[in-house]
XYZ file of C-alpha atoms in Angstrom:
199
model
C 69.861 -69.537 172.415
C 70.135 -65.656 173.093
C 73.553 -66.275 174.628
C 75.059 -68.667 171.925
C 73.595 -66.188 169.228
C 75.857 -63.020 171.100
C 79.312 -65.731 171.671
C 78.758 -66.753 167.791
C 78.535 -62.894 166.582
C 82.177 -61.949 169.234
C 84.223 -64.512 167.769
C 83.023 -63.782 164.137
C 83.608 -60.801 165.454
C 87.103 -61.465 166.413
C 87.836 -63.701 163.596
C 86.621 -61.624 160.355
C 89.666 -59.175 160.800
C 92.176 -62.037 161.136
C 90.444 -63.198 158.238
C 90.397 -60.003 156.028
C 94.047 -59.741 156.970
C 95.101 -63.175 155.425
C 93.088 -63.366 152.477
C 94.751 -59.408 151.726
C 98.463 -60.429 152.666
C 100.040 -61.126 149.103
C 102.239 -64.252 148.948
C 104.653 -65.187 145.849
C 104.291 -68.784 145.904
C 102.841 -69.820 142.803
C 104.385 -66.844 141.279
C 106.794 -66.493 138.080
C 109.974 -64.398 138.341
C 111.354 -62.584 135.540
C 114.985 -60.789 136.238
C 117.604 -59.146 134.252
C 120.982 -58.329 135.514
C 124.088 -57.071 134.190
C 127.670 -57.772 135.875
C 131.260 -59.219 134.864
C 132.410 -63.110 134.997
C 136.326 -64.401 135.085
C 137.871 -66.513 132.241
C 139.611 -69.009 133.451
C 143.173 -69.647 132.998
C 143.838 -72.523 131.149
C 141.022 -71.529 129.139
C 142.305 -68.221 127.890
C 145.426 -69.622 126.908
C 144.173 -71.836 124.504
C 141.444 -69.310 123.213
C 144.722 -66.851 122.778
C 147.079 -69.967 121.263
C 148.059 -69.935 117.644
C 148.478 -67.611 114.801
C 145.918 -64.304 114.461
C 144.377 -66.076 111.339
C 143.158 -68.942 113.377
C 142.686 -68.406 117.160
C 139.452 -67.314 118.910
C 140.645 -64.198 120.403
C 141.685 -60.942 119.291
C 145.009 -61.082 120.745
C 147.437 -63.677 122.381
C 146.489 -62.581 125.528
C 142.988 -62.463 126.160
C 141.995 -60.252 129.088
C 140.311 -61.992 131.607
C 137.287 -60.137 132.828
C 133.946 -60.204 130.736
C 130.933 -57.739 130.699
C 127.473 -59.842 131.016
C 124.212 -59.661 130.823
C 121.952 -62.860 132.241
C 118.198 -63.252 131.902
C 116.532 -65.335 133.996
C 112.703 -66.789 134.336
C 111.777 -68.730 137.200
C 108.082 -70.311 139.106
C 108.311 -70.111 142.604
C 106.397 -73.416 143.691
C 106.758 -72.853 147.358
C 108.257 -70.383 150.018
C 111.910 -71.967 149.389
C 111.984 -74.084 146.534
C 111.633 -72.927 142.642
C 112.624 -73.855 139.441
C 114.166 -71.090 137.096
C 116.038 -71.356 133.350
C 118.446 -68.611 132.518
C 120.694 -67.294 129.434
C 123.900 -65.600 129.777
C 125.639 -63.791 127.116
C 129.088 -62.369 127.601
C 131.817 -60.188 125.348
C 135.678 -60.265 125.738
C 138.579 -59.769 123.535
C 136.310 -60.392 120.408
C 134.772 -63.211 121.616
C 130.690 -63.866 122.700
C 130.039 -66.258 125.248
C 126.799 -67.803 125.512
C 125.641 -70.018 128.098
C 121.662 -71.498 128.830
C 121.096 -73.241 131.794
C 118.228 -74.817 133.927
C 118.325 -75.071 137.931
C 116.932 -75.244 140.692
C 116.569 -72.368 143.899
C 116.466 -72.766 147.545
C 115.205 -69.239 149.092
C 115.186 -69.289 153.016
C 111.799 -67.027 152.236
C 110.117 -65.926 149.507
C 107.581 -63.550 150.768
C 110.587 -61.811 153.328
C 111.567 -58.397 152.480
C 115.086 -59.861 152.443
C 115.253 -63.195 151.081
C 118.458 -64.627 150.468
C 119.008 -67.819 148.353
C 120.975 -70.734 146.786
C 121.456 -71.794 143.672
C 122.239 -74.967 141.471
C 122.208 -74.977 137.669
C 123.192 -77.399 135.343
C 124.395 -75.996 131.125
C 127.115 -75.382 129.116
C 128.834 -72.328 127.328
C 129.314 -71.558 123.264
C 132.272 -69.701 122.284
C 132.541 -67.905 118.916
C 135.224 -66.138 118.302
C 136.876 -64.476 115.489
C 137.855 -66.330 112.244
C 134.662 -68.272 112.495
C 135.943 -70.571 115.093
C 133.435 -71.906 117.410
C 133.630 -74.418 120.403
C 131.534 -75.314 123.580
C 131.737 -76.782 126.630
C 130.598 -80.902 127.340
C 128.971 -80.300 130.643
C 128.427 -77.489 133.253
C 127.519 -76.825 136.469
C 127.000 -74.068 138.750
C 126.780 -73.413 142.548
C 125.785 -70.284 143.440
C 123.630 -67.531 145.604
C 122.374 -64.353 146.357
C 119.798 -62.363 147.843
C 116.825 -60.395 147.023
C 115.313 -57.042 148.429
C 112.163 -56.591 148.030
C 111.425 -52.800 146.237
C 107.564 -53.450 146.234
C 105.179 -56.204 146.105
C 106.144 -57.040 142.090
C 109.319 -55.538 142.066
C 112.954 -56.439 143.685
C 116.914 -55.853 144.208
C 118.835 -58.995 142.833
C 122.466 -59.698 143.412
C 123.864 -62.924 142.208
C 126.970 -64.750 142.541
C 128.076 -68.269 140.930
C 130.556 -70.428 140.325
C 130.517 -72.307 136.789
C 132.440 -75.576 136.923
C 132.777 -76.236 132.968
C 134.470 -79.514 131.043
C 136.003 -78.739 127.797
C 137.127 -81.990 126.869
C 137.210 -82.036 123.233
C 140.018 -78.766 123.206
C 143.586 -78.860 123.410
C 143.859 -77.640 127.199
C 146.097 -77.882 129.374
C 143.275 -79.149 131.646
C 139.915 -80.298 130.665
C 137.849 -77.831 133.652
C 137.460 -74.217 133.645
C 136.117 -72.903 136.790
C 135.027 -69.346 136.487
C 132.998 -66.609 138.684
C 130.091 -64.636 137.559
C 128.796 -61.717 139.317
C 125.260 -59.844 138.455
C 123.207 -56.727 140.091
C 119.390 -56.615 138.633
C 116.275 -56.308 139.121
C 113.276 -59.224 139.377
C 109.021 -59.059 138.674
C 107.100 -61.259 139.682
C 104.067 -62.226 138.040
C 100.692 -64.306 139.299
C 101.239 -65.571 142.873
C 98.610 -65.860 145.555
C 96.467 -63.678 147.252
């Protein structure tokens, strides 16, 4: 009884550390993210020309020639519900050649690992994009989606580096265009907390 009393008190022994160690190690599943990034996104072609197209009065842009780089800014909140798979909604708003760009969306994230220092990830979103423009004209897009990535560093255990790349696939079928899809890149550099998680 003696012996089995002294094996029993080693292992717990052994084990409480281990123990103390897991239950201290702080893990982001379960966790929200909330991120805010600025970068620049690409008009596409086809699209520009018709927001440019017809007489100052009555098009969208400011000129006949809109330029085709845009400065944005993209909120994002997301709940991690496992090492590598989370849900997140975002909102985009963008500025070029007098028009505002706005664009919600709702997707899903693949991360290869959450809790990593470095955790790189992919991205698919589904939305669409309101355009107002000068003279009161507005428009939107029918249907979006994006396929994207990035990566996060980790800065501290709330706090991390985001940088985020996507590619918007966008139908504008009820404008004038010489074709009905604008594809366009978005770039963003920010910074993500995380809230809750578990311990």
């Amino acid at each position: 009884m003696k012996t089995r009393t002294i094996w029993m008190g080693c292992l717990a022994a052994l084990l409480l550390p281990t123990a103390a160690w897991t239950q201290g190690t702080p893990t982001r599943v379960g966790s929200w993210e909330l991120s805010l990034g600025a970068g620049a996104g690409s008009l596409d072609g086809a699209l520009r020309t018709f927001l440019g197209s017809g007489a100052p009065e009555y098009r969208f842009a400011s000129s006949a020639i809109p330029g085709k780089g845009q400065a944005t800014v993209i909120g994002r909140v997301g709940y991690h519900v496992s090492r590598n798979f989370g849900l997140t909604a975002s909102g985009a708003i963008a500025k070029g050649s007098g028009m505002t760009f706005l664009s919600p969306s709702v997707g899903l994230v693949l991360t290869t690992n959450l809790d990593a220092r470095t955790s790189p990830f992919l991205e698919l979103t589904t939305g669409f994009t309101r355009i107002d423009g000068r003279n009161d004209r507005v428009t939107h897009s029918i249907w979006g989606l994006g396929v994207g990535g990035g990566v996060r560093y980790e800065l501290g255990p709330e706090l991390a580096l985001r940088l985020d790349g996507q590619l918007r696939i966008e139908g504008y079928d009820e404008v004038p265009m010489t074709k009905s899809t604008a594809v366009q890149p978005v770039f963003s550099l920010g910074l993500s907390y995380f809230v809750g998680g578990r311990p």
